[in-house]
Coordinates of N, CA and C and ligand atoms in Angstrom, one line a residue:
X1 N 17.2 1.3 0.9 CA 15.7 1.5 1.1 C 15.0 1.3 -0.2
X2 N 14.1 0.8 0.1 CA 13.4 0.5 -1.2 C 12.0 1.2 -1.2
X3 N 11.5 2.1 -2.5 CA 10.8 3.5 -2.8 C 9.8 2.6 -4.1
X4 N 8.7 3.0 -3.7 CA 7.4 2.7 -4.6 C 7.0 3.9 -5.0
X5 N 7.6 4.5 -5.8 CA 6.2 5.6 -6.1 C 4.5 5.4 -6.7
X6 N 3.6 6.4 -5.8 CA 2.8 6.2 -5.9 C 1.8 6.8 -6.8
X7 N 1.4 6.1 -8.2 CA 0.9 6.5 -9.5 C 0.3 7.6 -9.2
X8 N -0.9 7.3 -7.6 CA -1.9 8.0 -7.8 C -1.6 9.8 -8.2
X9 N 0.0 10.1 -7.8 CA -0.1 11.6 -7.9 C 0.7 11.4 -9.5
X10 N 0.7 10.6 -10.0 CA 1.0 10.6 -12.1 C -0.3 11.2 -12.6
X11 N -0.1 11.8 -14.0 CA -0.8 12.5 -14.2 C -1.5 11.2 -15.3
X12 N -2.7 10.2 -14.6 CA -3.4 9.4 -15.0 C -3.7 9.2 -16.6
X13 N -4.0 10.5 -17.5 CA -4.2 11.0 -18.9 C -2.7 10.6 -19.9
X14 N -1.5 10.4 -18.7 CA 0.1 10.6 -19.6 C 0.3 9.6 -18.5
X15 N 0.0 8.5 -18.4 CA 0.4 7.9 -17.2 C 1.8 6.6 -18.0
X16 N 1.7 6.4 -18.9 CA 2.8 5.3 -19.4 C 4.3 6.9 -20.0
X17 N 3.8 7.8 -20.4 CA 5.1 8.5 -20.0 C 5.4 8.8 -18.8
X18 N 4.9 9.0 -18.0 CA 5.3 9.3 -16.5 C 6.0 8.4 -15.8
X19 N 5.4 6.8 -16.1 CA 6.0 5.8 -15.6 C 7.4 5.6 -16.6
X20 N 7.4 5.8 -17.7 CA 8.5 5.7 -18.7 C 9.6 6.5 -18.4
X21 N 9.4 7.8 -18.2 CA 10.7 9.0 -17.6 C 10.8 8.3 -16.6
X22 N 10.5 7.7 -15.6 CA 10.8 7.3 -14.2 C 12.0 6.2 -14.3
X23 N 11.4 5.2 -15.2 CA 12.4 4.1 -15.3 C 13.5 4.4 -16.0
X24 N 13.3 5.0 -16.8 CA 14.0 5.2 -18.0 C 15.7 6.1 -17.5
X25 N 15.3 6.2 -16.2 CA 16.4 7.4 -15.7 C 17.1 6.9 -14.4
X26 N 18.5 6.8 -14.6 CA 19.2 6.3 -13.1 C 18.6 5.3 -12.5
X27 N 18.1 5.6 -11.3 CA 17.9 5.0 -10.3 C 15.7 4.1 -10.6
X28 N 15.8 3.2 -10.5 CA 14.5 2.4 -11.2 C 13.7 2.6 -9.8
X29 N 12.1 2.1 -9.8 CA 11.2 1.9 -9.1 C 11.5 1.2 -8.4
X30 N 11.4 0.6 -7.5 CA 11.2 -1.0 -6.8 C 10.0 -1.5 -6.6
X31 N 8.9 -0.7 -6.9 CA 7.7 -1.0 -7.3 C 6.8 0.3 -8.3
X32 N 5.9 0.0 -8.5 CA 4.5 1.0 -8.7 C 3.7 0.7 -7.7
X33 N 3.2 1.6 -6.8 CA 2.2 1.6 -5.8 C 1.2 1.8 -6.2
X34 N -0.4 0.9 -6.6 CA -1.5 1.1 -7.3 C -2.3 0.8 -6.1
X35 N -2.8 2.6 -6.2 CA -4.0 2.9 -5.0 C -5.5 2.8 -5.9
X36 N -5.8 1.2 -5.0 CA -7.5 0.9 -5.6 C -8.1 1.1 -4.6
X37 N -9.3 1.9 -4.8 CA -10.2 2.4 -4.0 C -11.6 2.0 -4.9
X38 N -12.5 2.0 -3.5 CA -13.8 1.5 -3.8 C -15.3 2.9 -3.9
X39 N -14.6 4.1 -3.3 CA -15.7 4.8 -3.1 C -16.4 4.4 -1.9
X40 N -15.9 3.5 -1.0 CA -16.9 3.0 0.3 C -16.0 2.9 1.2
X41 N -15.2 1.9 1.0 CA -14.0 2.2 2.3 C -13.2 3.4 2.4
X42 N -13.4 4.0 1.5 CA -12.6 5.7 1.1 C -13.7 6.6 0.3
X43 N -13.2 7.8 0.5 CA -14.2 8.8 -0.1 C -13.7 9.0 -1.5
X44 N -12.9 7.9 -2.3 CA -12.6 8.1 -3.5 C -12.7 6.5 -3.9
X45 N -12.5 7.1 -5.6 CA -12.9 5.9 -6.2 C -11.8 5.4 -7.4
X46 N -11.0 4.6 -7.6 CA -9.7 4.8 -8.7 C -9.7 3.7 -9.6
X47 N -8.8 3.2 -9.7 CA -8.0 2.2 -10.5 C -8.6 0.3 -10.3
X48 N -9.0 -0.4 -11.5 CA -9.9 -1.6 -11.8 C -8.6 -2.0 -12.3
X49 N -9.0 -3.8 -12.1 CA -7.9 -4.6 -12.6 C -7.2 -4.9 -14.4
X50 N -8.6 -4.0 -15.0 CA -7.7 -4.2 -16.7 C -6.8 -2.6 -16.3
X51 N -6.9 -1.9 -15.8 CA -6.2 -0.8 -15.5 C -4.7 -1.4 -15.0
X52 N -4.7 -2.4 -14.0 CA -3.8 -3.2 -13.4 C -2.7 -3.4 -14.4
X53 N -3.7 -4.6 -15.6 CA -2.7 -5.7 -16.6 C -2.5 -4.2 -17.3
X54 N -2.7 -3.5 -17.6 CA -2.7 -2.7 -19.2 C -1.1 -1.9 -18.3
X55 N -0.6 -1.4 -17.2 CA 0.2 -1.0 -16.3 C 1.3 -2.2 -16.5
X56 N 0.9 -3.7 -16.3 CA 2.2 -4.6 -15.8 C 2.4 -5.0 -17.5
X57 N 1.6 -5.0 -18.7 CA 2.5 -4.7 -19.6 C 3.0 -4.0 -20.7
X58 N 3.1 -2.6 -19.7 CA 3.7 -1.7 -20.1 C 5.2 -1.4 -19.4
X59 N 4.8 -2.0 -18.3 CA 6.3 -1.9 -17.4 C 7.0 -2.9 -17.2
X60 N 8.3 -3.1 -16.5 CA 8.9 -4.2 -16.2 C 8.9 -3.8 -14.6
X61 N 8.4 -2.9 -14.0 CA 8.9 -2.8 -12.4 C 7.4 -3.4 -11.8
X62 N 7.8 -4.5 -10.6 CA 6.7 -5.1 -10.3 C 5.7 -3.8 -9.6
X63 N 4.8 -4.5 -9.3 CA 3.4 -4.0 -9.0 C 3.1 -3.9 -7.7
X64 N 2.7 -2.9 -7.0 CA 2.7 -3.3 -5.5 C 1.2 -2.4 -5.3
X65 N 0.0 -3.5 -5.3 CA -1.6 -3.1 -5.6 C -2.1 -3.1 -3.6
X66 N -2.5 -2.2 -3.8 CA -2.9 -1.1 -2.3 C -4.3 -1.3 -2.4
X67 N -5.2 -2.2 -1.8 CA -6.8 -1.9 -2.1 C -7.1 -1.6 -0.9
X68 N -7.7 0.0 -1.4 CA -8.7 0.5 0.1 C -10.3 -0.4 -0.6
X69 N -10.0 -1.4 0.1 CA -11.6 -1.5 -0.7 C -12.3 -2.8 0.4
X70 N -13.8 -2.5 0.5 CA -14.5 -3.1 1.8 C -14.5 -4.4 0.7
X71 N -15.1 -5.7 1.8 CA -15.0 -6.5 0.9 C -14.1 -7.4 -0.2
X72 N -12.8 -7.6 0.6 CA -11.9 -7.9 -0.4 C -11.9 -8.9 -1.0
X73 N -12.7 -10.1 -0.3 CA -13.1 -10.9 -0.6 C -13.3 -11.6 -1.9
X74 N -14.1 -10.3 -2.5 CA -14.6 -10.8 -3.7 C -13.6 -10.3 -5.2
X75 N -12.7 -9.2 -4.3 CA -12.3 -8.5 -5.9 C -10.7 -8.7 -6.0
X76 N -10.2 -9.4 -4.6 CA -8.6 -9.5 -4.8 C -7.9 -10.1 -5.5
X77 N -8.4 -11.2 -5.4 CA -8.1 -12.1 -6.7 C -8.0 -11.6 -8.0
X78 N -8.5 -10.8 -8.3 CA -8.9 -10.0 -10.0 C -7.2 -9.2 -10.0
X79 N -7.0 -8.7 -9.3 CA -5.7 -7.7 -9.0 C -4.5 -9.0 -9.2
X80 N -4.4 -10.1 -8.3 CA -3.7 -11.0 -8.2 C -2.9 -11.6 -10.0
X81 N -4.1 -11.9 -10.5 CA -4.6 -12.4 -11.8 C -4.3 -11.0 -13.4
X82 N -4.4 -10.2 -13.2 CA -4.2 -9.0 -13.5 C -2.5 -8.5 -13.9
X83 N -1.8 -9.9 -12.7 CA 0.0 -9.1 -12.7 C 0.2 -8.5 -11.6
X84 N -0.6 -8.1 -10.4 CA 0.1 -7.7 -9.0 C 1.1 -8.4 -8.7
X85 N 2.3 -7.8 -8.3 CA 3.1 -9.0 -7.8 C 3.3 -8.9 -6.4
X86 N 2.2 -7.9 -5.8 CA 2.1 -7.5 -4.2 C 0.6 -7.3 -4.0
X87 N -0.2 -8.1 -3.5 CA -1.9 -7.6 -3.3 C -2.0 -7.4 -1.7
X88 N -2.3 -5.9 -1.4 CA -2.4 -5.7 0.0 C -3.9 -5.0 0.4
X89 N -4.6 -5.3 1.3 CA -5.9 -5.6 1.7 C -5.6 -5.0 3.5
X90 N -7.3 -4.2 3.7 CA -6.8 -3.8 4.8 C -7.7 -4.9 5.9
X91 N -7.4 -5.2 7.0 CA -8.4 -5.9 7.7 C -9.1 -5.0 8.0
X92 N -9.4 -3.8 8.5 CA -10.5 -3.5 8.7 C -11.6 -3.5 7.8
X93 N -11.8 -4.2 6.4 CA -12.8 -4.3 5.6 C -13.2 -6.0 6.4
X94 N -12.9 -6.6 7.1 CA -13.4 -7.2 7.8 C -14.3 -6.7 9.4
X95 N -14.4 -5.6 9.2 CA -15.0 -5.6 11.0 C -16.3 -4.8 9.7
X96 N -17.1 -3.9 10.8 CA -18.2 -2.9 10.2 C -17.6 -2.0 9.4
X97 N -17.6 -2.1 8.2 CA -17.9 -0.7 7.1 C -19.1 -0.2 6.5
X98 N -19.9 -0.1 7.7 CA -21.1 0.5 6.9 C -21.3 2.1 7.7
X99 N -21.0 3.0 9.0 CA -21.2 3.6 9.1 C -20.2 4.6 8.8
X100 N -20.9 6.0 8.2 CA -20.5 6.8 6.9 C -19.1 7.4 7.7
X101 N -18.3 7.3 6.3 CA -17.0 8.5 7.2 C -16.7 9.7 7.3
X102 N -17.2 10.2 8.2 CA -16.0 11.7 8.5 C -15.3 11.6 7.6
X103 N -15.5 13.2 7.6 CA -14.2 14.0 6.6 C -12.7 13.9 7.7
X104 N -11.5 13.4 7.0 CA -10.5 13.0 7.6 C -10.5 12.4 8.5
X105 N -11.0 11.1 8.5 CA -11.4 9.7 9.0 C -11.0 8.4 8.5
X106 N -10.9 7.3 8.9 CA -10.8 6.1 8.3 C -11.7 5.2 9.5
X107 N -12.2 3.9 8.5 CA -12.3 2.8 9.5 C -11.0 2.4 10.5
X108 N -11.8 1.9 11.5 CA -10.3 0.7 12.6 C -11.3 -0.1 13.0
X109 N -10.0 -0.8 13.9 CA -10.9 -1.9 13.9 C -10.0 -2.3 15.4
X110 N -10.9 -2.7 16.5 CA -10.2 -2.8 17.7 C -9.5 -4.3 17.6
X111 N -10.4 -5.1 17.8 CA -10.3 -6.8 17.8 C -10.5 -7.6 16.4
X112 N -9.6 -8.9 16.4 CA -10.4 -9.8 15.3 C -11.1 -10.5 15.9
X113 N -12.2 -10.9 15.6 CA -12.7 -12.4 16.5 C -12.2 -13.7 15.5
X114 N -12.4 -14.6 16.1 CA -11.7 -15.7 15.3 C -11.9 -16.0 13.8
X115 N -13.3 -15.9 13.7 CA -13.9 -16.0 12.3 C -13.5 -14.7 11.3
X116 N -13.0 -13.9 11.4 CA -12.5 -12.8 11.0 C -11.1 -13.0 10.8
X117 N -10.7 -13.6 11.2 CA -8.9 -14.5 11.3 C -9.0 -15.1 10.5
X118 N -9.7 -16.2 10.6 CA -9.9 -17.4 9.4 C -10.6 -16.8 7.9
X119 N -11.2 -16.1 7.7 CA -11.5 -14.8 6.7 C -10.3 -14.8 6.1
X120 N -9.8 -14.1 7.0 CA -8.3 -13.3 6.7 C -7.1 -14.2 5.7
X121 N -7.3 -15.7 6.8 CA -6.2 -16.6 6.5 C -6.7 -16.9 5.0
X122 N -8.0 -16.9 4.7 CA -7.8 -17.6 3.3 C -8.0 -16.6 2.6
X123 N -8.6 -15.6 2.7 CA -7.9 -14.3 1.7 C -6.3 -14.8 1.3
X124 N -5.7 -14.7 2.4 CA -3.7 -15.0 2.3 C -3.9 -16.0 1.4
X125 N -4.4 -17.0 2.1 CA -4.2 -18.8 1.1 C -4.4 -18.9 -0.5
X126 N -5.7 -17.8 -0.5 CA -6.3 -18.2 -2.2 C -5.5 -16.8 -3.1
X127 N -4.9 -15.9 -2.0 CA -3.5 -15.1 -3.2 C -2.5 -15.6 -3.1
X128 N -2.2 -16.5 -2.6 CA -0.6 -16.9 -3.0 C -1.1 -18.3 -4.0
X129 N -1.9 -18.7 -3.5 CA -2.1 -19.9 -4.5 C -2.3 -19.5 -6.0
X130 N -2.6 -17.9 -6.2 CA -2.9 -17.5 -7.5 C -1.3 -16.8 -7.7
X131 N -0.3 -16.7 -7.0 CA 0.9 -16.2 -7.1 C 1.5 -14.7 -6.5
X132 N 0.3 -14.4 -6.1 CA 1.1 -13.1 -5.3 C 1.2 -13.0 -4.1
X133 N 2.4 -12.0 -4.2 CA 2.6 -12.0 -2.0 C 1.6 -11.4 -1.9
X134 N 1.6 -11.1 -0.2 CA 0.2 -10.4 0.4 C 1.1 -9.8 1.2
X135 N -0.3 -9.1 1.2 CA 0.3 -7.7 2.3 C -0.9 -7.6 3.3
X136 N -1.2 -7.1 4.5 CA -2.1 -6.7 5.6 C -1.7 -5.6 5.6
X137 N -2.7 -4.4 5.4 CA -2.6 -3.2 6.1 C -3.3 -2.4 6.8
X138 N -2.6 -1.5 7.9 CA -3.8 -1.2 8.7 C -4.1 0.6 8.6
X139 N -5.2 1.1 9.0 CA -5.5 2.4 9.3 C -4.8 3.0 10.2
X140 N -4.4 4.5 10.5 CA -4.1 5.2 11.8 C -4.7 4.7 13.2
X141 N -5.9 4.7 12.8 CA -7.0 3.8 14.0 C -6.4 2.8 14.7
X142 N -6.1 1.8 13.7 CA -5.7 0.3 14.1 C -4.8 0.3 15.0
X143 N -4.7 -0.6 16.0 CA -3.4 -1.2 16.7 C -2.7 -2.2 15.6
X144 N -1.3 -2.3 15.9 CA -0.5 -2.7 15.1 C -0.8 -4.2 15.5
X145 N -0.9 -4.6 17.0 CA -0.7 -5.6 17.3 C -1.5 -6.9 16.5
X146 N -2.8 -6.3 16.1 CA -3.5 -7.1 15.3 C -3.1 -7.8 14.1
X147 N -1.9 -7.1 13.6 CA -1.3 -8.0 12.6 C -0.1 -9.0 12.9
X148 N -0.1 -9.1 14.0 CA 1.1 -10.0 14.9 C 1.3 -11.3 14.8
X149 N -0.3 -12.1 15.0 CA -0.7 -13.6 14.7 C -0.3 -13.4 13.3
X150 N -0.3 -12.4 12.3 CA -0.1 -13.0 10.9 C 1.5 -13.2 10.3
X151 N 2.6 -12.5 10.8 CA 3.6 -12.2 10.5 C 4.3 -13.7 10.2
X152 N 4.1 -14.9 10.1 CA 4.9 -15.7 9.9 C 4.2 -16.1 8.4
X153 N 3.0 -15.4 8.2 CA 2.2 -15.7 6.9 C 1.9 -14.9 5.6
X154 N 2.2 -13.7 5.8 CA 2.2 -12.7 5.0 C 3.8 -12.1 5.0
X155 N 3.9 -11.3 3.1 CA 5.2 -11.1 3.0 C 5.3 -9.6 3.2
X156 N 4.2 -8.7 3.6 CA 4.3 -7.8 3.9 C 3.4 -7.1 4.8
X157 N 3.7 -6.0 5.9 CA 2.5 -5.4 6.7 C 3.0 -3.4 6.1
X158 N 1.4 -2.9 5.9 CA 1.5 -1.9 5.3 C 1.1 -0.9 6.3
X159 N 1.8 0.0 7.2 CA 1.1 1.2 8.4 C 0.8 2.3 7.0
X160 N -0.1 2.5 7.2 CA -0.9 3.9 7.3 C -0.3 5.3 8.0
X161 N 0.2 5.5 6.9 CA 0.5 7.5 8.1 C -0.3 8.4 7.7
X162 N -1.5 8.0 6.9 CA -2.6 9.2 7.0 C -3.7 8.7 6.7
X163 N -4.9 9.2 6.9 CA -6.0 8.3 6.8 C -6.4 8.3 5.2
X164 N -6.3 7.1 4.7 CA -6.1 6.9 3.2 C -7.2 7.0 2.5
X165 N -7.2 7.8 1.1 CA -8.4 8.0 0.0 C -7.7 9.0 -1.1
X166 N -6.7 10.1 -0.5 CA -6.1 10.8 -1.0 C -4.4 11.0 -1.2
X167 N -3.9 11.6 -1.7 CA -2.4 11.7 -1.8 C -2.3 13.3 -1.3
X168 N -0.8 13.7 -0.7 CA -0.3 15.0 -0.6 C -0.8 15.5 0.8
X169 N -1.4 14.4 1.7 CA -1.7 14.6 3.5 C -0.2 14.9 4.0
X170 N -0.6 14.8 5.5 CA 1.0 15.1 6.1 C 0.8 13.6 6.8
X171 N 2.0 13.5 7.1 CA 2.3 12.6 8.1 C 2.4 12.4 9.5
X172 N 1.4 11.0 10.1 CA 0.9 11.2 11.1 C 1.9 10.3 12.0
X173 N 3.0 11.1 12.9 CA 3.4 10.2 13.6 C 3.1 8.7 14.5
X174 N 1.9 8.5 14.7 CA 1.4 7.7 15.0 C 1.9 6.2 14.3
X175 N 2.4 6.3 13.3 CA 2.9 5.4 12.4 C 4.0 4.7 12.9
X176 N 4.8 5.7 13.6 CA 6.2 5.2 13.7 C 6.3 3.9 15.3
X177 N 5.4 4.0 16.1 CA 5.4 3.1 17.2 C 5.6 1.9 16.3
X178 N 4.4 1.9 15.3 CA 3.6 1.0 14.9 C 4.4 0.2 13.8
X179 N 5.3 0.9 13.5 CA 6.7 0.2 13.0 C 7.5 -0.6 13.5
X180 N 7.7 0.1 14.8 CA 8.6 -0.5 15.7 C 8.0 -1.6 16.3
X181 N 6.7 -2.0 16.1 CA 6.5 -2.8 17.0 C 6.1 -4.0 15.8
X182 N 6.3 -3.8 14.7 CA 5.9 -4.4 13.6 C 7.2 -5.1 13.4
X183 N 8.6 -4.3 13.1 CA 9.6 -4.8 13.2 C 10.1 -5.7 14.2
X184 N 9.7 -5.6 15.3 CA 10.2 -6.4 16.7 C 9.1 -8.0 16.4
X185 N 8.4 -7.9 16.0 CA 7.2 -9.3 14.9 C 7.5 -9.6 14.3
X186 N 9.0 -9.2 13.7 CA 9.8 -10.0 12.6 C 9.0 -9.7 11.2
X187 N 8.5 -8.5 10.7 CA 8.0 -8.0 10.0 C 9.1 -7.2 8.9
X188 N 9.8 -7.1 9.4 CA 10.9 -6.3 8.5 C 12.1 -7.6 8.4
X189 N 11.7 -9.0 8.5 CA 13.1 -9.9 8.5 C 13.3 -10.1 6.8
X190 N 14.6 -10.9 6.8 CA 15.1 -10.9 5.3 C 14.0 -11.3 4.3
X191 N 13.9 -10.6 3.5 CA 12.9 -10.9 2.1 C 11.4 -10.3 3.1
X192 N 11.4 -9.9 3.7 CA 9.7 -9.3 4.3 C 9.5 -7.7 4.0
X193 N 8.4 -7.7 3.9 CA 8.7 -5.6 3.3 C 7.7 -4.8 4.9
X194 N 8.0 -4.1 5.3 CA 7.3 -2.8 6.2 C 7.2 -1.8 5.5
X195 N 5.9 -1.5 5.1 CA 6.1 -0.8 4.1 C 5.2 0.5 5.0
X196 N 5.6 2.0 4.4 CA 4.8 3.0 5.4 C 3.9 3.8 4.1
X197 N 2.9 4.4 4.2 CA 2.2 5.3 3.1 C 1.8 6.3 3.7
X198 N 2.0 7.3 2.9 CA 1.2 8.6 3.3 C 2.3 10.0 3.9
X199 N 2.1 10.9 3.1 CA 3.2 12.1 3.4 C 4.3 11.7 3.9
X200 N 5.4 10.4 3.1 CA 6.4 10.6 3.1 C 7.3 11.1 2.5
X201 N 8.2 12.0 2.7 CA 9.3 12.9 2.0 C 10.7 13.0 3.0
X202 N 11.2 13.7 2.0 CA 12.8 13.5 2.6 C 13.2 13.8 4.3
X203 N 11.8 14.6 5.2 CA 11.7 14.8 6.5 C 11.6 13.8 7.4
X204 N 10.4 12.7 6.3 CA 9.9 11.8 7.3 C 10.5 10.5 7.3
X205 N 10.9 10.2 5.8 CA 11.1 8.9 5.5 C 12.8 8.8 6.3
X206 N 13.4 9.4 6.7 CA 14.6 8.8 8.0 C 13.7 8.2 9.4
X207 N 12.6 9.2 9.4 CA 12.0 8.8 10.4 C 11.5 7.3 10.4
X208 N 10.8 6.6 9.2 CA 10.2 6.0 9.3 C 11.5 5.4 9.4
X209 N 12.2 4.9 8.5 CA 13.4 4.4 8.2 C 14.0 4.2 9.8
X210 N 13.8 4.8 10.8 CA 14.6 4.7 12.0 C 13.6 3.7 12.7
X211 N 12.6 3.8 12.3 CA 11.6 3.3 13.2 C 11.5 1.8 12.6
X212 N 11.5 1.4 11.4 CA 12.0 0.4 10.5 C 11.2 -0.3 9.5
X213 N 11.0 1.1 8.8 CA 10.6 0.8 7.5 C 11.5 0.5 6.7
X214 N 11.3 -0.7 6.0 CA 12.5 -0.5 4.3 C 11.5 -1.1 3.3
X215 N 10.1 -0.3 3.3 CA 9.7 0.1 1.7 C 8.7 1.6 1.9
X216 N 9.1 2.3 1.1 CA 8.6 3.9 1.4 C 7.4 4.0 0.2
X217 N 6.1 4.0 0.9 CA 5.4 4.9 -0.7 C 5.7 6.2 -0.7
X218 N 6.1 6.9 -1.8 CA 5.6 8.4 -2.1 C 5.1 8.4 -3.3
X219 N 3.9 9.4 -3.1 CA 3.5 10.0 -3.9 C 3.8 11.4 -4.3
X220 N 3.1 12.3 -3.9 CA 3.4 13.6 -4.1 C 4.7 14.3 -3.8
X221 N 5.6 13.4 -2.9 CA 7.1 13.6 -2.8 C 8.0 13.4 -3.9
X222 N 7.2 12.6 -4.6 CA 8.3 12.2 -5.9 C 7.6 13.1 -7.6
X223 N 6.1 12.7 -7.5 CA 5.4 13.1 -8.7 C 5.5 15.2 -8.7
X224 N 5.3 15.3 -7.2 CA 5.3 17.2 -7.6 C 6.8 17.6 -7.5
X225 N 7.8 16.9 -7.3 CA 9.3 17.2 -7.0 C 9.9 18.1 -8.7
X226 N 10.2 19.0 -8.9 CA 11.1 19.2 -9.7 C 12.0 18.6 -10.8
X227 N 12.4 17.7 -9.9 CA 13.1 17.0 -10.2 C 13.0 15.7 -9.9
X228 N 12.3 14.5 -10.7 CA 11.4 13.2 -10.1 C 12.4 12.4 -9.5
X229 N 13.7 12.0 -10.7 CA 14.0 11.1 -10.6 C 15.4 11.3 -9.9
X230 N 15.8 12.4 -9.2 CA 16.5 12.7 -8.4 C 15.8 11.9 -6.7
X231 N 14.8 13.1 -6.6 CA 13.9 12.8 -5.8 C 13.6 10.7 -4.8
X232 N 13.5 10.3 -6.2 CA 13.4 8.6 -5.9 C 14.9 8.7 -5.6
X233 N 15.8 8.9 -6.5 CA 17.4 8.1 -5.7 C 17.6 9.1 -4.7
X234 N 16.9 9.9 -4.3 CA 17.1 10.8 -3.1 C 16.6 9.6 -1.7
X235 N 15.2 9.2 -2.1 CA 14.7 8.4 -1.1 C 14.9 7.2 -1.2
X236 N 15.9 6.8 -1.9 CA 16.7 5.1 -2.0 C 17.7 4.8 -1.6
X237 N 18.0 6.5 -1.0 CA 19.2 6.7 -0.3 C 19.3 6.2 0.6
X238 N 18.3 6.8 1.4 CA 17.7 6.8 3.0 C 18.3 5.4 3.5
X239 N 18.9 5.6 5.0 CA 18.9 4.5 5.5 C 18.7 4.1 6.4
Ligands
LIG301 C1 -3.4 7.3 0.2 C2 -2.7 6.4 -0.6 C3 -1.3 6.7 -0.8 C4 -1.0 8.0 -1.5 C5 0.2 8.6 -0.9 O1 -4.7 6.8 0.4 O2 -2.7 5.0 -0.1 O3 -0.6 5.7 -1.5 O4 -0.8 7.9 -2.9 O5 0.4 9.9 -1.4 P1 1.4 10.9 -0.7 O6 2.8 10.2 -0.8 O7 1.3 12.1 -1.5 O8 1.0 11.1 0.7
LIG302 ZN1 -1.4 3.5 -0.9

């Protein structure tokens, strides 16, 4: 199984020791999960692309950049360019994000219409031409099936198990269909990542793992654990 811990629960002020004890001990990252938020598609606001490069060289564990952000249009590239070596973007910043979100809410998005596809596809086109995989990810909201047409084009699809802005939520089974039906898309084939976020821990992450995930974010499962780096080869165990 392969385990991304997710910065956002590092303590941001000590953040190149936090990442440093991590690696530095047994069992390594398989990525950094860098949650960028816009304050619009999420009720929080985080992490800019010199924040990005000043992270990729400090570390040697690739980069796996998570943008809750409306608009991706314009700022993915910057992440790409920066040292992501994973840029993931949600389609719903393609449908309406302008009306305000509920508290414990996210955008979804029912349909793409075609122009919203072709959007999409050269988002894909103009990140790999700059060198990084892509990723599609969707909200709890979303049907999985919308990311279906893309699976022969992107190297990763990212479910949502909680409605994203924060770390330390619980996990929302609704995730796990949406795996399975992700995996059966050939989303989990050799070299592809399914990756799941949000209140995963040693409860859930078999679950996901059954359902067929093989890349886990944690955050607050690994950063508030006792014991961190147990914790990660705890959840790299999983199978
Ligand atoms: C939530 C973020 C997650 C978050 C996960 O919006 O996308 O990556 O850090 O945190 P935990 O693992 O604590 O749910
Ligand atoms: Zn995330």
């Amino acid at each position: 199984m392969l385990v991304a811990p997710s910065i956002l629960s590092a303590d941001f002020l000590n953040l190149e020791r936090d990442l440093k004890a991590l690696e530095g001990q047994g069992s390594v990252p398989d990525y950094w999960h860098i949650d960028v938020m816009d304050g619009h598609f999420v009720p929080n606001l985080t992490i800019g692309p010199e924040f990005v490069r000043r992270i990729k060289a400090a570390s040697r564990v690739p980069l796996d950049v998570h943008l809750m952000i409306d608009n991706p249009q314009a700022a993915a590239l910057w992440y790409a360019q920066a040292g992501a070596d994973l840029v993931t973007f949600h389609v719903e910043a393609f449908g309406d994000c302008s009306a305000p979100l509920a508290k414990g809410s996210s955008y979804q998005i029912d349909n793409l219409t075609t122009k919203q596809q072709a959007e999409i596809d050269r988002l894909i086109d103009r990140l790999h031409q700059a060198g990084a995989g892509v990723g599609l990810a969707i909200n709890p909201g979303t049907l999985a099936e919308l990311l279906v047409p893309f699976a022969g084009q992107v190297e990763l699809a990212l479910v949502m198990s909680v409605h994203p802005g924060f770390g330390g939520q619980s996990f929302m089974p609704v995730a796990l269909d949406k795996l399975a039906s992700l995996r059966v898309a050939g989303f989990a084939e050799a070299g592809r990542l399914l990756e799941v976020d949000g209140g995963v821990n040693l409860e859930t992450a078999p679950q996901a793992a059954a359902a067929g995930a093989n890349l886990l974010v944690a955050g607050s499962a690994i950063f508030h654990a006792p014991d961190r780096a147990r914790m990660l080869s705890d959840l790299q165990r999983i199978a």
